[in-house]
mmCIF file with all atom_site columns, C-alpha atoms in Angstrom:
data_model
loop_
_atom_site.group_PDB
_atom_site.id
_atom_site.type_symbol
_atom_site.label_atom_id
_atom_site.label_alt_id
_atom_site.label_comp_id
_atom_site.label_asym_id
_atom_site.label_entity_id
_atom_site.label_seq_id
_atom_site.pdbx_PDB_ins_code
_atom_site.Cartn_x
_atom_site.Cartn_y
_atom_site.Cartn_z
_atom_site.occupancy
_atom_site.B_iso_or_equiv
_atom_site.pdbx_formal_charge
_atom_site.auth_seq_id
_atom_site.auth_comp_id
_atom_site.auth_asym_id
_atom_site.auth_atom_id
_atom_site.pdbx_PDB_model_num
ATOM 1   C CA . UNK Z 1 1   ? 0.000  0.000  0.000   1.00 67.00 ? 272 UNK Z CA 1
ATOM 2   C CA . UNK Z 1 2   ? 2.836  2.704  0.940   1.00 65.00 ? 273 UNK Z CA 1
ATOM 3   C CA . UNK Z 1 3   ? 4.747  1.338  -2.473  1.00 68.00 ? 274 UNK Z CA 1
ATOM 4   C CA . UNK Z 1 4   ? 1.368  2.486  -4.283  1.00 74.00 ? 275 UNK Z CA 1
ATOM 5   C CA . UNK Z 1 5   ? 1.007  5.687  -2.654  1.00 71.00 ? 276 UNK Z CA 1
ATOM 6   C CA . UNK Z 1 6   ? 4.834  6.680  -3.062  1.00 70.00 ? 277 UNK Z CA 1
ATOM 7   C CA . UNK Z 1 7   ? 4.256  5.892  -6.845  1.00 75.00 ? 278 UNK Z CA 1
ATOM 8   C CA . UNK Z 1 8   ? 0.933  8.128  -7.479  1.00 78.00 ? 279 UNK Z CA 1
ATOM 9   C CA . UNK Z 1 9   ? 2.724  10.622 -5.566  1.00 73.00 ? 280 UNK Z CA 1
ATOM 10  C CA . UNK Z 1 10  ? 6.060  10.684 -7.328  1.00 73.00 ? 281 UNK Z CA 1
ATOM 11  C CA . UNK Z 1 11  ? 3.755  10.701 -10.820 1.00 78.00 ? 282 UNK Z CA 1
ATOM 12  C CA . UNK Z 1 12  ? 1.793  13.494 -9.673  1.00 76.00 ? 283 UNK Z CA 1
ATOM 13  C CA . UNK Z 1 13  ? 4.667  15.685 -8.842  1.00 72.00 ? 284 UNK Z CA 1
ATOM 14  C CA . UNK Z 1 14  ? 6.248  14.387 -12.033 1.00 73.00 ? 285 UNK Z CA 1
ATOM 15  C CA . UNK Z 1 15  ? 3.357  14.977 -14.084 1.00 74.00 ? 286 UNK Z CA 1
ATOM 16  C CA . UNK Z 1 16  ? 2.425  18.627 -12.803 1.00 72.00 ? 287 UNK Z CA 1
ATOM 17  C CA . UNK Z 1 17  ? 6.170  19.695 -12.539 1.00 68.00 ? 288 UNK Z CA 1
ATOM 18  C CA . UNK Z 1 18  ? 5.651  20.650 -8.917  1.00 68.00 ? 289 UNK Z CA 1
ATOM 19  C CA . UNK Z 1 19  ? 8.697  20.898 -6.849  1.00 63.00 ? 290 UNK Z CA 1
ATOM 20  C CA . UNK Z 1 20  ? 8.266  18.679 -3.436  1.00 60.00 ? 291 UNK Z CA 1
ATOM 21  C CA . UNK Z 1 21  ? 8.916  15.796 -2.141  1.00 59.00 ? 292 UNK Z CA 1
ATOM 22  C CA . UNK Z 1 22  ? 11.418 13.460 -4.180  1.00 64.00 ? 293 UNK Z CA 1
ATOM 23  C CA . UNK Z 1 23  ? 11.838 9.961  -4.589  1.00 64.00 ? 294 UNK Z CA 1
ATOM 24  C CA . UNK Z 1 24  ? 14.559 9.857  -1.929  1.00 65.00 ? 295 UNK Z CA 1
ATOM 25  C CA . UNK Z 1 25  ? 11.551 11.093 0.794   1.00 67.00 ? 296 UNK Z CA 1
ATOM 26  C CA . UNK Z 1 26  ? 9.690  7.712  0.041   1.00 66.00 ? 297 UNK Z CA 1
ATOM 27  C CA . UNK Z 1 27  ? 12.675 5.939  0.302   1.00 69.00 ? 298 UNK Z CA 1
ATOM 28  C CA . UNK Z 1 28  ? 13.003 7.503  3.444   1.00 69.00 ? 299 UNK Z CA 1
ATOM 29  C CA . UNK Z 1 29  ? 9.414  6.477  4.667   1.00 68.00 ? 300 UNK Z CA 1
ATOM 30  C CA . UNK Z 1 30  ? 9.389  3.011  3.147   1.00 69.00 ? 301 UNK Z CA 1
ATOM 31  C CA . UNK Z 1 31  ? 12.962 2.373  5.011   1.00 71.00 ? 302 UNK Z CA 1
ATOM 32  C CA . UNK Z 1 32  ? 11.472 3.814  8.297   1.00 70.00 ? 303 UNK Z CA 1
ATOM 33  C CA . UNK Z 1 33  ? 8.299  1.933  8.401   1.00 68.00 ? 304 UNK Z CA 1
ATOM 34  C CA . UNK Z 1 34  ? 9.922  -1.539 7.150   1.00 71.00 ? 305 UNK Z CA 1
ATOM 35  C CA . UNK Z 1 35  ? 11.999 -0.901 10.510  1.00 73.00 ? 306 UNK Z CA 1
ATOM 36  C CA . UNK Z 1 36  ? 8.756  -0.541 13.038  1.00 72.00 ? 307 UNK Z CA 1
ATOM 37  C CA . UNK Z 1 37  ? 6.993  -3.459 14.687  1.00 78.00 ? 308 UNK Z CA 1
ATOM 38  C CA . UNK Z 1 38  ? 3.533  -3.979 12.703  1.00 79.00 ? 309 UNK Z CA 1
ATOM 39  C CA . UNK Z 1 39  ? 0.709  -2.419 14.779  1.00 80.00 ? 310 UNK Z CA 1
ATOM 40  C CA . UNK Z 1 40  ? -2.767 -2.005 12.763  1.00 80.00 ? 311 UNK Z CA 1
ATOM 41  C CA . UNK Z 1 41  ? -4.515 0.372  15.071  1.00 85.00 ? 312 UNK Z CA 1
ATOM 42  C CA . UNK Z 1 42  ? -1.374 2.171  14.653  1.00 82.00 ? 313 UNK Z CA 1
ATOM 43  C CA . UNK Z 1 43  ? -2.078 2.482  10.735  1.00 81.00 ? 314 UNK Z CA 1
ATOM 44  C CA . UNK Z 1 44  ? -3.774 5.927  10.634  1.00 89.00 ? 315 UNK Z CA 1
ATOM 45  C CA . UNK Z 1 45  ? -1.523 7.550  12.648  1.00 89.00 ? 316 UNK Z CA 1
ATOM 46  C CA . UNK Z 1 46  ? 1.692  6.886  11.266  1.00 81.00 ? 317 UNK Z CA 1
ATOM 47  C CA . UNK Z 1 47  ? -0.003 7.473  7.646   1.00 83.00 ? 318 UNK Z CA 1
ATOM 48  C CA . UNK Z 1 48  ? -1.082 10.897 9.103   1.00 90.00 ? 319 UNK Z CA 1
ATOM 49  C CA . UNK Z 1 49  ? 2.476  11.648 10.171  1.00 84.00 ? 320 UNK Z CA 1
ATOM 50  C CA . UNK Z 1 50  ? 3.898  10.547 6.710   1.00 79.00 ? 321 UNK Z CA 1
ATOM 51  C CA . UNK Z 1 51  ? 1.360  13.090 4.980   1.00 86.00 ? 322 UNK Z CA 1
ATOM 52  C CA . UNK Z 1 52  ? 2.991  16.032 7.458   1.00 89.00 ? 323 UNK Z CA 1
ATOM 53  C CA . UNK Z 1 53  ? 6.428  14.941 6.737   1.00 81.00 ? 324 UNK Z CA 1
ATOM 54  C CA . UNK Z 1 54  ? 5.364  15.334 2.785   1.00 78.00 ? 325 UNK Z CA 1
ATOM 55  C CA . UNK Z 1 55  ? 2.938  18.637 3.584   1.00 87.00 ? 326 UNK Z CA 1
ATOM 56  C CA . UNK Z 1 56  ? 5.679  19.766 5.959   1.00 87.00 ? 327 UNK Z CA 1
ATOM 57  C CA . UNK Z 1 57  ? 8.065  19.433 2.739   1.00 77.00 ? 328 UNK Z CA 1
ATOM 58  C CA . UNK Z 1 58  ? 5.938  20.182 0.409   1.00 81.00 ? 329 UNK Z CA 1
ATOM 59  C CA . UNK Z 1 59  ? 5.241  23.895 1.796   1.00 86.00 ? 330 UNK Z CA 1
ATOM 60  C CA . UNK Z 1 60  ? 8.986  24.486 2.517   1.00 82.00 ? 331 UNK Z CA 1
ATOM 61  C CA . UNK Z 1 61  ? 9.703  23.457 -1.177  1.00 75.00 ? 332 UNK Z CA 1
ATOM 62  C CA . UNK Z 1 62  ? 6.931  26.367 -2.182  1.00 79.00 ? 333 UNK Z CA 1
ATOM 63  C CA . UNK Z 1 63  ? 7.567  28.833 0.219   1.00 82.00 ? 334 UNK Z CA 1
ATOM 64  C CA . UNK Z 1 64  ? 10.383 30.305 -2.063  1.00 77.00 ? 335 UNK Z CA 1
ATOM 65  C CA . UNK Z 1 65  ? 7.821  31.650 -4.455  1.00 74.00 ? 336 UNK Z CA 1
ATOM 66  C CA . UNK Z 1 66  ? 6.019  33.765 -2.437  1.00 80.00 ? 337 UNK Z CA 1
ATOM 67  C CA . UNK Z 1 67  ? 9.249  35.994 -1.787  1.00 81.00 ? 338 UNK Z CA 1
ATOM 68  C CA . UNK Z 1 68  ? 10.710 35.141 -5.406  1.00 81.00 ? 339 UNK Z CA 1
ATOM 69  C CA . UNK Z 1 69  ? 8.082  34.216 -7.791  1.00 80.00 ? 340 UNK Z CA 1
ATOM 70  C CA . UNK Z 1 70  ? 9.241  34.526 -11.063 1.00 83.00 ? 341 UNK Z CA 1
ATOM 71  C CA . UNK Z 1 71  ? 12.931 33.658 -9.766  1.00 86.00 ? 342 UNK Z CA 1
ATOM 72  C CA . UNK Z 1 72  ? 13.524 30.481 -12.210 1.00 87.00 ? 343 UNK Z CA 1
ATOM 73  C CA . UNK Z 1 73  ? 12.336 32.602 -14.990 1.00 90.00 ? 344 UNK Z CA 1
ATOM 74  C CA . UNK Z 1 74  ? 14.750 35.619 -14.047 1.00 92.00 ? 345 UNK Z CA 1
ATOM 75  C CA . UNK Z 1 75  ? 17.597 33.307 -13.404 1.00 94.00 ? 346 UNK Z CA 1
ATOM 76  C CA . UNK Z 1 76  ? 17.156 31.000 -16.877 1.00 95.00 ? 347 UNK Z CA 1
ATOM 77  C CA . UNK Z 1 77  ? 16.880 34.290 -18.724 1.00 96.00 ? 348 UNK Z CA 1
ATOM 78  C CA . UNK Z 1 78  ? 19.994 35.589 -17.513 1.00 97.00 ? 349 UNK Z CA 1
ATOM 79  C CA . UNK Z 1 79  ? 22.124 33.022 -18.007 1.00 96.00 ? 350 UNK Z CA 1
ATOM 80  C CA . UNK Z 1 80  ? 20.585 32.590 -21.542 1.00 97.00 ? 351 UNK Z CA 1
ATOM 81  C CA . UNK Z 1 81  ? 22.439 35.470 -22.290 1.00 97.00 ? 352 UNK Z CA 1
ATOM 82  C CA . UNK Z 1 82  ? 25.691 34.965 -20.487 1.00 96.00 ? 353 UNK Z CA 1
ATOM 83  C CA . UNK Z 1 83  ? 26.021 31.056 -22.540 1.00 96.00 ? 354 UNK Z CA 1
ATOM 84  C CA . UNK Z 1 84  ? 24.449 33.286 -25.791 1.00 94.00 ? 355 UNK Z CA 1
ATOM 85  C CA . UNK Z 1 85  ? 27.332 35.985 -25.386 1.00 92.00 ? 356 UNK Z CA 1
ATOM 86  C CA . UNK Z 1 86  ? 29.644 33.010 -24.459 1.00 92.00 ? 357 UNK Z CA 1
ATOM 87  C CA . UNK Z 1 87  ? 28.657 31.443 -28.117 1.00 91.00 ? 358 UNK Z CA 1
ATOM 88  C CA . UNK Z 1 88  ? 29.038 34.806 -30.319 1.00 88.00 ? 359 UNK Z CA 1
ATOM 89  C CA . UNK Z 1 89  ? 32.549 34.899 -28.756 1.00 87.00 ? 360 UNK Z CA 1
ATOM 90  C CA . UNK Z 1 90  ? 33.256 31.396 -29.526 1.00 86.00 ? 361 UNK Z CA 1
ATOM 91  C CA . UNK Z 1 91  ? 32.749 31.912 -33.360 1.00 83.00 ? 362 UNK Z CA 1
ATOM 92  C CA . UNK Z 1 92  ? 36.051 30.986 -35.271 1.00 81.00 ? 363 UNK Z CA 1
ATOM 93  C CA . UNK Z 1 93  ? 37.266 29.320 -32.430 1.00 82.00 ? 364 UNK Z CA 1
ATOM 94  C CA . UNK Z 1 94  ? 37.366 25.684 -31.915 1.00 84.00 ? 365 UNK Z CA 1
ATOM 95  C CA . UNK Z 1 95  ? 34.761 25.608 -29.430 1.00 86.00 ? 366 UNK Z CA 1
ATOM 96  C CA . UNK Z 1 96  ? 32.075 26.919 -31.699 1.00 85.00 ? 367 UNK Z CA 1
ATOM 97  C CA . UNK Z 1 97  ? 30.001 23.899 -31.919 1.00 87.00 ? 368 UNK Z CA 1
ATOM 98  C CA . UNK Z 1 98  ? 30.095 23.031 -28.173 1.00 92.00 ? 369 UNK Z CA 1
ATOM 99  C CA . UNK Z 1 99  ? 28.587 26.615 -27.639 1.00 91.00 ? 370 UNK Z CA 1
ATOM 100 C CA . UNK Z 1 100 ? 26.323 26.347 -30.300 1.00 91.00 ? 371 UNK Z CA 1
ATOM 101 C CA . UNK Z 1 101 ? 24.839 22.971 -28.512 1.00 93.00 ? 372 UNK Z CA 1
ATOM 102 C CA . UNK Z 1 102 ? 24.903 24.818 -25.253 1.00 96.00 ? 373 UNK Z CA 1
ATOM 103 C CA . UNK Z 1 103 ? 22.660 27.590 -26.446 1.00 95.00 ? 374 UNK Z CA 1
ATOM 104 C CA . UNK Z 1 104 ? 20.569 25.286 -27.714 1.00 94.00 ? 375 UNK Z CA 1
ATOM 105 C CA . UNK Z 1 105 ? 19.578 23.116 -24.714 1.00 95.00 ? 376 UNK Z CA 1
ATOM 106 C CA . UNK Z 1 106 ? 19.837 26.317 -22.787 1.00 96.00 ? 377 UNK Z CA 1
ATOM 107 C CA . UNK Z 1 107 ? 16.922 28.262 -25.218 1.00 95.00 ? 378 UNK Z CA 1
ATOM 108 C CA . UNK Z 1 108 ? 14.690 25.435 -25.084 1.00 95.00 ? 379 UNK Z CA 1
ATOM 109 C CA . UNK Z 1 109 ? 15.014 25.121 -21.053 1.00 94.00 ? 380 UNK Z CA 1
ATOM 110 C CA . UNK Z 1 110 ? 13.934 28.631 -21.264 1.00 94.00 ? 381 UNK Z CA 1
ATOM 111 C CA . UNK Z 1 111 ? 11.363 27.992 -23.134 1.00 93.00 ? 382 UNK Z CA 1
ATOM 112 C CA . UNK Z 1 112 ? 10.373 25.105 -21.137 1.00 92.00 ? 383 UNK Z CA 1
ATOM 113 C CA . UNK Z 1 113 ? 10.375 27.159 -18.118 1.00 90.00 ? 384 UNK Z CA 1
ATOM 114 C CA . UNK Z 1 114 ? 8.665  30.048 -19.671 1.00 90.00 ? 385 UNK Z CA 1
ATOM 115 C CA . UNK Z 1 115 ? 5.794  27.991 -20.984 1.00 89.00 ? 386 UNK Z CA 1
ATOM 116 C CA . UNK Z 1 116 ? 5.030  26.045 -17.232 1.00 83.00 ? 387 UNK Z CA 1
ATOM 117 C CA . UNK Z 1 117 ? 5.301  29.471 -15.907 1.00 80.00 ? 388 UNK Z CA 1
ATOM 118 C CA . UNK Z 1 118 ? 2.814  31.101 -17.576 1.00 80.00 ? 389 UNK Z CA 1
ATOM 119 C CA . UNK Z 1 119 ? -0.526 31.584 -16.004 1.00 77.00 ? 390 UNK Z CA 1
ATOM 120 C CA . UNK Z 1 120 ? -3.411 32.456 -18.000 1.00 77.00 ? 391 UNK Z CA 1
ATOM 121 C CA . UNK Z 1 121 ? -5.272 34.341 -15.656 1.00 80.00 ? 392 UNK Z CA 1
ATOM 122 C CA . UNK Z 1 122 ? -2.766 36.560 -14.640 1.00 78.00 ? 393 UNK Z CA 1
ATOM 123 C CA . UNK Z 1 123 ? -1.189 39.158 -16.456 1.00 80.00 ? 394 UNK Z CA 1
ATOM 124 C CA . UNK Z 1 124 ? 1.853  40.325 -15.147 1.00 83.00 ? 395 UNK Z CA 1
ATOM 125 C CA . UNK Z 1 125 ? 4.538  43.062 -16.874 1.00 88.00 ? 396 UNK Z CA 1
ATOM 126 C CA . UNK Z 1 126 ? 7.547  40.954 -15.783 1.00 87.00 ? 397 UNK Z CA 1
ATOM 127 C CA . UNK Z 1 127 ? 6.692  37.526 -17.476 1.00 86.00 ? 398 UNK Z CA 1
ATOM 128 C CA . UNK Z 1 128 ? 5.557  39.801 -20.528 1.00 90.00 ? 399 UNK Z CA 1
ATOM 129 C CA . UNK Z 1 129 ? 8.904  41.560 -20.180 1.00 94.00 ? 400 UNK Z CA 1
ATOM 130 C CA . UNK Z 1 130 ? 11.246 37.934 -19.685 1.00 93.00 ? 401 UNK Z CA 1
ATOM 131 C CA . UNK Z 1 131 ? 8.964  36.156 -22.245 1.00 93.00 ? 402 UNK Z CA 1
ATOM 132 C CA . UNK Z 1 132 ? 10.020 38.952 -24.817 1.00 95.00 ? 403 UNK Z CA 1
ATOM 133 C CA . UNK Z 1 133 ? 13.298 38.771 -24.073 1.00 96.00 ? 404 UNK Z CA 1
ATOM 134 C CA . UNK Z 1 134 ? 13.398 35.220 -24.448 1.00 96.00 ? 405 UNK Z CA 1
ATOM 135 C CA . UNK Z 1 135 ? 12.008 36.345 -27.884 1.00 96.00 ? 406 UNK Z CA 1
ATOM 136 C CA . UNK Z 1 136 ? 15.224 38.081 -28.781 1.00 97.00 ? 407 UNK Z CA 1
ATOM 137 C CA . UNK Z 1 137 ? 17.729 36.038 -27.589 1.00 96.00 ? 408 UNK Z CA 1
ATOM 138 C CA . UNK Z 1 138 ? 16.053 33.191 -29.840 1.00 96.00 ? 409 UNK Z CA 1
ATOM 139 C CA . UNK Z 1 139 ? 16.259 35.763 -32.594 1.00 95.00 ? 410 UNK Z CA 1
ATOM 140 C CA . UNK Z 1 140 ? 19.523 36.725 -31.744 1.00 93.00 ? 411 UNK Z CA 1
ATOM 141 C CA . UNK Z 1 141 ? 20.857 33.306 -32.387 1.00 93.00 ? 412 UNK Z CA 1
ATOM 142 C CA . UNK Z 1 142 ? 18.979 32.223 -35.373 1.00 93.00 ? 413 UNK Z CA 1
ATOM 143 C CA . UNK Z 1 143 ? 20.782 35.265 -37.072 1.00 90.00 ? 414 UNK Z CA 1
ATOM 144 C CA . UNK Z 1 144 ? 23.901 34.567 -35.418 1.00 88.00 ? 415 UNK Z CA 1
ATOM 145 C CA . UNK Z 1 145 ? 23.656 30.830 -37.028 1.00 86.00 ? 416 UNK Z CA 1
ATOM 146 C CA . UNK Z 1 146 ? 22.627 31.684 -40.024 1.00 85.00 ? 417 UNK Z CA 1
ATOM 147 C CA . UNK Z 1 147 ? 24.344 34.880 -41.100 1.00 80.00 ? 418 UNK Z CA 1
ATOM 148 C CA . UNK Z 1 148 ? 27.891 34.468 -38.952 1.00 76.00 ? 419 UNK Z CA 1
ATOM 149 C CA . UNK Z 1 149 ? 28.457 30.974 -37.646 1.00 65.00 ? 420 UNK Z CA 1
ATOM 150 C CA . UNK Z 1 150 ? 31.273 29.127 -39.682 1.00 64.00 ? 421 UNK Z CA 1
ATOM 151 C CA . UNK Z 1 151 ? 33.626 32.127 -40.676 1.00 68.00 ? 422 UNK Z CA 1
ATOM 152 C CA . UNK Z 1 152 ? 37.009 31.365 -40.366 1.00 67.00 ? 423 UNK Z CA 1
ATOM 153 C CA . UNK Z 1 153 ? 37.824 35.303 -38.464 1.00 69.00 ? 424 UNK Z CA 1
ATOM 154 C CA . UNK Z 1 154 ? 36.852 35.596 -34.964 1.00 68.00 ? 425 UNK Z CA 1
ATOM 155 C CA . UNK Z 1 155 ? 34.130 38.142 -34.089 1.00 67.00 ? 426 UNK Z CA 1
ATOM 156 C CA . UNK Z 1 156 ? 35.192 41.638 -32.276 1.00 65.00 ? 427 UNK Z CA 1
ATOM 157 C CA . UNK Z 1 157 ? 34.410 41.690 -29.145 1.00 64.00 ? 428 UNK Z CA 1
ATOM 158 C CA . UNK Z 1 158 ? 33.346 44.990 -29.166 1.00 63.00 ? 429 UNK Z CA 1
ATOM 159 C CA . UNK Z 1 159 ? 30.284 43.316 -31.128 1.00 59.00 ? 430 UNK Z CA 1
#
């Protein structure tokens, strides 16, 4: 039975994206009740303190967005830039590709984040603002790829 609830509750975290409770906390709860002497009137209670222990994590994990809220958005943004700028500096070096690749996984994660982020019901000048700039740095590095990549002369830095 706790196997079957650790599962739907690792899926539903999973599934929605949410950030809480891990796998290792069910390892943790399966470990500690395999350990315990079996008591069945004891059932309910010690299920009742395993759903604290998760709500208990579960509202520390969250509390972070209530001071921060759009603080994975901010922070992917940013350093979609810095590995962007990192790229256009790259070009004509040997690490050019391995840039490239970088800005690529690191444009879609924004993306990613962007899109799970975004809250239909709420509009809000700073996700318009990051989603924008998201925008043009995905702009910026379709012309970089198309129009510069490949040329033998580095790029001036003052570019």
């Amino acid at each position: 039975m706790m196997g079957l609830i650790g599962a739907t509750a690792i899926f539903l975290f999973g599934a929605f994206r949410l950030v809480g409770p891990s796998a290792l906390f069910f390892v943790l709860i399966f470990a500690m009740t395999s350990g315990m002497p079996i008591a069945p009137e004891e059932a309910f209670i010690r299920a009742f303190l395993a759903f604290l222990g998760g709500l208990l994590s579960f509202v520390l994990a969250m509390s972070r967005g209530f001071f921060n809220p759009y603080g994975p958005e901010k922070n992917i943004i940013k350093r979609s830039y810095n590995v962007l700028a990192d790229y256009i500096e790259s070009i004509g070096t040997g690490l050019e590709s391995e840039k490239q690749h970088e800005v690529l996984i690191t444009l879609k994660e924004a993306s990613q984040i962007l899109a799970s982020g975004y809250i239909p019901w709420r509009k809000n000048d700073l996700f318009t603002h990051l989603y924008v700039l998201n925008t043009y740095a995905n702009k910026i590095f379709l012309y970089t790829t198309e129009e510069i990549q490949g040329k033998k002369d580095m790029i001036p830095l003052e570019i």
